Amino acid sequence: MQMLLSCLFLTGLILATAVQLVLWLGVYARLARYDPDQEPASAPEEGVSVIICARNEAENLRKNLPHILNQNYRSYEVIVVDDDSSDESEKIILSFQKNYPILRPVLVKDKKQPGKKAALSLGIKEARYEKLLLTDADCRPASSEWINRMQAAFTENVNIVLGFGPYLTHSGFLNRFIRFETLFTAIQYLSLALLGLPYMGVGRNLAYRKSLFDRVGGFKRHGHIAYGDDDLFVSEAARGGQTAIVLQPEAFTFSEAKSDWRGFYFQKSRHLSAGVHYRPVHQALLGVSAASHFLHYACFVALLLSGDHLLMALSLFIARMAVVTWLYSRVSERFRESNLLPWIPVLDAALALYYFLFSPVLLIKTGNYTSWKQ
């Protein structure tokens, strides 16, 4: 019986490792080979509407609005949708408006529709310009060139621009894991975009044309889902040749990660639940990636505990880890996350456990998540 189990675990390890190597070398390596220096540094300054949805974000608005209102860009407006806040958000927005005419508040009272999409739709409706650049109230652009870098990617055939929104670095394992998971998610969605299969972006740093939003009917097809204003929209509206990515560090937006496990669990449950609404091809690719990642570790640990096929198991484990570490070393430097490199073996194993723990969210519908901000 033990011999049969050992053979099954070895077969599982071989298959899972093979799938992982194909994904890392055939798909994710595209991002490692991508050169951000080929991105346009600037373009004719066409109007840009920056849209921020805020709900009880008074302190974040006070800290981050100055970085957005003082961009090195001539023709832009900043639309802040105050989504029925109960704190001092409205007061702070109006105080900034006195000194910045480009700031246009949209005040939502007695909110009737749950989620962020209704607020974002209002902001888009009010936008004067064709190019929309979205971020969140808790995000701070990395530089005054953020708008310039993101809008420069809008060549004639580009309708969607995907940016990167890392989290600020702090001590502690939770912060490291959140940054690592964010980095891996970026590797996935940016690599697939380069492959011509864009499926998501992050609302912290995402741009698209207003005409595209109108053409696909806005959030109409998934308006009943409170979440997914970024990934579900991109999954529906994006086409390979019409999507660009921007990885210049000047174009990043930074935000604070969750500081407790409970908050992180709620946030990821909400985000991951959107995955069941992705296109079948995207669900298949992401599902195979997660399943093979977990199976690789599960079978490896099982063989270690049994003491069987140790040489083969170690060889397969080391082969995958070498490829993964190499790619992370290339990508993490580009994304200014090099301090994660010593932790890659631990974080990669933790990611496999993360997939197992969150698998119920991926397999069944959990919760309504009607409130995008508390």
XYZ file of C-alpha atoms in Angstrom:
374
model
C 0.000 0.000 0.000
C 2.804 2.392 0.906
C 4.568 1.621 -2.367
C 1.399 2.400 -4.322
C 0.935 5.687 -2.476
C 4.575 6.611 -3.061
C 4.175 5.961 -6.789
C 1.049 8.106 -6.857
C 2.790 10.937 -5.011
C 5.791 10.712 -7.348
C 3.540 10.769 -10.407
C 1.698 13.761 -8.984
C 4.971 15.556 -8.283
C 6.264 14.904 -11.800
C 3.064 16.151 -13.434
C 2.711 19.188 -11.165
C 6.357 20.164 -11.630
C 6.088 19.782 -15.412
C 3.026 22.045 -15.504
C 4.743 24.584 -13.270
C 7.864 24.664 -15.445
C 5.760 25.160 -18.573
C 3.927 28.058 -16.920
C 7.034 29.729 -15.516
C 9.226 29.289 -18.607
C 6.530 29.546 -21.277
C 4.201 32.202 -19.860
C 5.581 34.095 -16.864
C 9.075 34.404 -18.350
C 7.605 36.805 -20.898
C 7.514 39.423 -18.173
C 11.153 38.748 -17.261
C 12.119 39.397 -20.876
C 9.972 42.520 -21.142
C 11.921 45.782 -21.312
C 10.111 48.761 -19.694
C 12.522 51.101 -21.463
C 10.654 50.399 -24.698
C 7.564 52.096 -23.274
C 6.853 55.615 -24.561
C 8.332 58.177 -22.182
C 5.823 60.798 -23.216
C 3.149 61.538 -25.784
C 1.106 64.525 -26.945
C -0.659 65.805 -23.852
C -4.269 64.883 -24.397
C -6.806 65.396 -21.641
C -6.967 62.807 -18.852
C -9.690 62.321 -16.247
C -8.321 60.869 -13.015
C -11.141 59.197 -11.094
C -11.036 58.294 -7.399
C -13.882 56.679 -5.488
C -13.757 57.280 -1.742
C -15.879 56.018 1.117
C -14.857 57.154 4.605
C -11.317 57.909 3.437
C -10.803 61.312 5.067
C -7.253 60.705 6.259
C -6.126 59.049 3.022
C -7.582 61.889 0.963
C -5.755 64.415 3.116
C -2.444 62.584 2.605
C -2.672 61.471 -1.007
C -4.676 64.071 -2.929
C -1.748 66.544 -3.026
C 0.354 63.943 -4.898
C -2.381 63.575 -7.501
C -3.277 67.255 -7.779
C 0.352 68.267 -8.385
C 1.199 66.026 -11.317
C 3.561 67.231 -14.012
C 0.826 67.180 -16.624
C -0.913 70.091 -18.229
C -4.407 68.946 -19.182
C -6.159 66.807 -16.594
C -8.951 66.812 -14.067
C -9.365 64.906 -10.815
C -12.844 63.587 -10.094
C -13.343 62.388 -6.524
C -16.581 60.512 -5.932
C -17.463 60.706 -2.242
C -19.561 57.566 -1.916
C -21.929 58.487 0.934
C -19.135 58.892 3.497
C -19.946 59.467 7.152
C -16.568 60.972 8.074
C -14.965 64.271 7.011
C -14.257 63.172 3.434
C -16.601 65.720 1.872
C -15.146 68.553 3.939
C -11.600 67.647 2.940
C -12.461 67.329 -0.747
C -14.163 70.728 -0.793
C -11.246 72.330 1.041
C -8.836 71.077 -1.637
C -11.150 72.321 -4.371
C -10.666 75.908 -3.204
C -7.002 75.758 -4.231
C -7.219 73.281 -7.111
C -9.811 74.111 -9.800
C -8.991 70.812 -11.544
C -10.611 68.965 -8.626
C -14.245 68.088 -9.314
C -16.182 66.504 -6.434
C -19.102 64.161 -7.041
C -21.054 63.755 -3.814
C -23.249 60.659 -3.418
C -25.952 60.873 -0.748
C -28.360 58.185 0.461
C -26.609 55.447 -1.473
C -29.022 52.868 -2.881
C -26.767 50.562 -4.906
C -24.118 48.457 -3.115
C -20.487 48.275 -4.117
C -18.058 50.556 -5.848
C -19.352 50.234 -9.401
C -22.250 52.663 -8.999
C -19.911 55.334 -7.636
C -17.328 54.715 -10.338
C -19.997 54.853 -13.041
C -21.030 58.287 -11.778
C -17.442 59.476 -11.902
C -16.993 58.190 -15.441
C -20.232 59.836 -16.527
C -18.925 63.179 -15.237
C -15.525 62.782 -16.935
C -14.766 65.400 -19.578
C -11.951 63.506 -21.263
C -11.697 60.310 -23.297
C -8.818 58.840 -21.305
C -9.743 57.668 -17.825
C -7.096 56.942 -15.186
C -8.343 55.171 -12.082
C -6.816 54.895 -8.638
C -7.976 54.620 -5.027
C -8.054 57.143 -2.213
C -5.443 55.172 -0.269
C -2.985 55.227 -3.196
C -0.093 57.600 -3.734
C 1.601 57.951 -7.150
C 5.301 57.138 -7.106
C 6.140 60.380 -8.905
C 4.739 63.490 -10.545
C 5.124 61.674 -13.889
C 2.434 59.094 -13.121
C -0.228 60.549 -15.433
C 2.281 61.235 -18.195
C 3.645 57.678 -18.134
C 0.254 56.003 -18.059
C -1.349 58.112 -20.777
C 1.708 57.791 -23.032
C 0.849 54.103 -23.476
C -2.380 55.045 -25.265
C -1.220 54.542 -28.818
C -3.795 54.459 -31.603
C -4.837 50.825 -31.081
C -4.650 50.713 -27.275
C -7.857 50.941 -25.260
C -6.697 49.642 -21.858
C -3.474 50.321 -19.945
C -2.516 48.072 -17.034
C -0.325 49.530 -14.300
C 1.227 48.134 -11.129
C 0.132 49.025 -7.611
C 2.570 47.680 -4.991
C 2.154 47.919 -1.250
C 4.460 49.858 1.042
C 7.156 47.896 2.865
C 6.872 47.252 6.591
C 8.252 44.639 8.957
C 6.422 41.406 9.680
C 5.526 38.247 7.795
C 2.020 39.385 6.816
C 3.373 42.441 5.017
C 5.963 40.317 3.202
C 3.369 37.786 2.145
C 0.898 40.413 0.913
C 3.623 42.082 -1.145
C 4.742 38.690 -2.473
C 1.208 37.646 -3.409
C 0.701 41.039 -5.080
C 3.937 40.554 -7.008
C 2.918 37.083 -8.187
C -0.546 38.313 -9.184
C 1.156 41.037 -11.241
C 3.396 38.429 -12.873
C 0.278 36.523 -13.879
C -1.917 39.304 -15.247
C 0.909 41.207 -16.929
C 2.403 38.070 -18.514
C -0.958 36.974 -19.858
C -1.527 40.487 -21.208
C 1.786 40.219 -23.067
C 0.610 36.827 -24.349
C -2.526 38.443 -25.742
C -4.823 37.099 -22.999
C -5.471 40.062 -20.673
C -7.889 39.155 -17.908
C -7.548 41.716 -15.124
C -6.039 44.929 -13.872
C -5.958 46.562 -10.468
C -8.172 49.523 -9.657
C -5.240 51.112 -7.862
C -3.613 51.828 -11.227
C -5.710 51.243 -14.326
C -6.581 53.312 -17.393
C -8.995 52.895 -20.260
C -10.944 54.911 -22.797
C -14.353 56.302 -21.934
C -15.631 55.198 -25.345
C -14.671 51.606 -24.501
C -16.586 51.815 -21.225
C -19.655 53.083 -23.076
C -19.305 50.550 -25.886
C -19.380 47.508 -23.586
C -22.217 48.959 -21.531
C -20.104 49.878 -18.530
C -20.558 47.406 -15.693
C -23.975 46.287 -16.927
C -23.117 42.620 -17.444
C -21.756 42.203 -13.933
C -23.444 45.130 -12.218
C -25.210 42.777 -9.794
C -21.797 41.817 -8.383
C -20.564 44.403 -5.883
C -16.894 43.737 -6.604
C -14.913 43.358 -9.843
C -14.952 46.947 -11.087
C -11.378 46.397 -12.258
C -10.760 42.729 -13.087
C -14.234 41.817 -14.367
C -14.316 44.919 -16.553
C -10.889 44.159 -18.041
C -11.804 40.489 -18.490
C -14.875 41.499 -20.468
C -13.563 44.483 -22.410
C -9.896 43.741 -23.102
C -8.500 42.297 -26.272
C -4.864 41.326 -26.690
C -3.867 43.905 -29.275
C -5.764 46.651 -27.496
C -4.084 46.316 -24.097
C -0.748 47.804 -23.021
C 1.237 47.536 -19.806
C 3.320 50.195 -18.063
C 6.126 49.078 -15.750
C 8.184 52.226 -15.380
C 8.666 52.792 -11.613
C 7.541 56.401 -12.067
C 4.103 55.055 -12.977
C 3.560 52.882 -9.881
C 1.013 53.742 -7.216
C 1.718 52.757 -3.612
C -0.744 51.949 -0.859
C -0.776 50.480 2.631
C -1.345 46.748 2.961
C -3.714 45.243 5.492
C -2.085 45.023 8.908
C -4.074 42.092 10.312
C -4.951 38.632 9.018
C -8.697 39.148 9.376
C -8.670 42.223 7.145
C -6.474 40.429 4.628
C -8.814 37.424 4.558
C -11.867 39.592 3.886
C -10.058 41.556 1.180
C -8.774 38.470 -0.640
C -12.077 36.614 -0.314
C -13.772 39.511 -2.044
C -11.127 39.724 -4.757
C -10.878 35.990 -5.393
C -14.645 35.581 -5.579
C -14.578 37.607 -8.786
C -12.561 34.802 -10.394
C -15.634 32.597 -10.848
C -16.903 35.202 -13.325
C -13.767 35.229 -15.503
C -13.779 33.821 -19.002
C -13.337 30.015 -19.141
C -9.846 30.247 -20.660
C -8.683 32.519 -17.847
C -10.300 30.363 -15.179
C -8.590 27.302 -16.636
C -5.131 28.895 -16.737
C -5.358 30.322 -13.227
C -6.882 27.123 -11.855
C -4.155 24.949 -13.353
C -1.505 27.326 -11.999
C -2.873 27.247 -8.451
C -3.624 23.507 -8.423
C -0.208 22.499 -9.781
C 1.528 24.835 -7.325
C -0.232 23.249 -4.346
C 0.114 19.698 -5.711
C 3.855 20.204 -6.227
C 4.348 20.996 -2.539
C 1.825 18.445 -1.240
C 3.411 15.547 -3.137
C 6.931 16.677 -2.269
C 6.142 16.798 1.458
C 4.393 13.407 1.258
C 7.472 11.827 -0.334
C 9.752 13.425 2.249
C 7.652 11.980 5.062
C 7.529 8.538 3.457
C 11.252 8.491 2.695
C 10.615 7.112 -0.808
C 12.015 8.418 -4.106
C 13.915 11.117 -2.227
C 16.508 11.781 -4.933
C 13.880 12.236 -7.630
C 11.679 14.340 -5.347
C 14.546 16.633 -4.365
C 15.672 16.979 -7.987
C 12.208 18.030 -9.128
C 11.784 20.416 -6.209
C 15.176 22.056 -6.773
C 14.585 22.352 -10.534
C 11.340 24.239 -10.040
C 12.727 26.392 -7.226
C 15.718 27.372 -9.373
C 13.449 28.549 -12.196
C 11.087 30.352 -9.822
C 13.914 32.097 -7.974
C 15.560 33.177 -11.221
C 12.364 34.731 -12.536
C 11.530 36.416 -9.244
C 15.035 37.889 -9.137
C 14.482 39.463 -12.553
C 10.984 40.723 -11.885
C 11.343 41.799 -8.249
C 14.215 44.128 -9.099
C 12.069 45.767 -11.764
C 9.193 46.140 -9.305
C 11.411 47.425 -6.486
C 10.736 44.344 -4.346
C 14.250 42.872 -4.222
C 14.151 42.650 -0.429
C 11.690 39.771 -0.838
C 14.274 37.552 -2.565
C 15.760 35.929 0.592
C 12.226 34.957 1.578
C 11.222 33.374 -1.753
C 11.386 29.703 -0.601
C 9.252 30.424 2.475
C 6.818 32.733 0.686
C 6.426 30.384 -2.269
C 5.507 27.537 0.099
C 3.132 29.859 1.971
C 1.474 30.709 -1.342
C 0.750 27.009 -1.916
C -0.898 26.840 1.513
C -2.785 30.044 0.700
C -4.291 28.372 -2.370
C -5.473 25.456 -0.228
C -6.994 27.677 2.462
C -8.771 29.918 -0.040
C -9.959 27.099 -2.311
C -13.538 27.260 -0.923
C -13.720 30.874 -2.116
C -12.655 29.778 -5.589
C -15.026 26.813 -5.765
C -18.227 28.121 -4.197
C -19.980 31.462 -3.937
C -19.216 32.905 -0.526
C -20.843 36.037 0.811
C -22.321 38.983 -1.020
C -19.576 41.490 -0.207
C -21.997 44.305 -0.842
C -19.864 46.882 0.930
C -16.614 47.804 -0.780
C -15.613 50.018 2.152
C -16.759 49.868 5.741
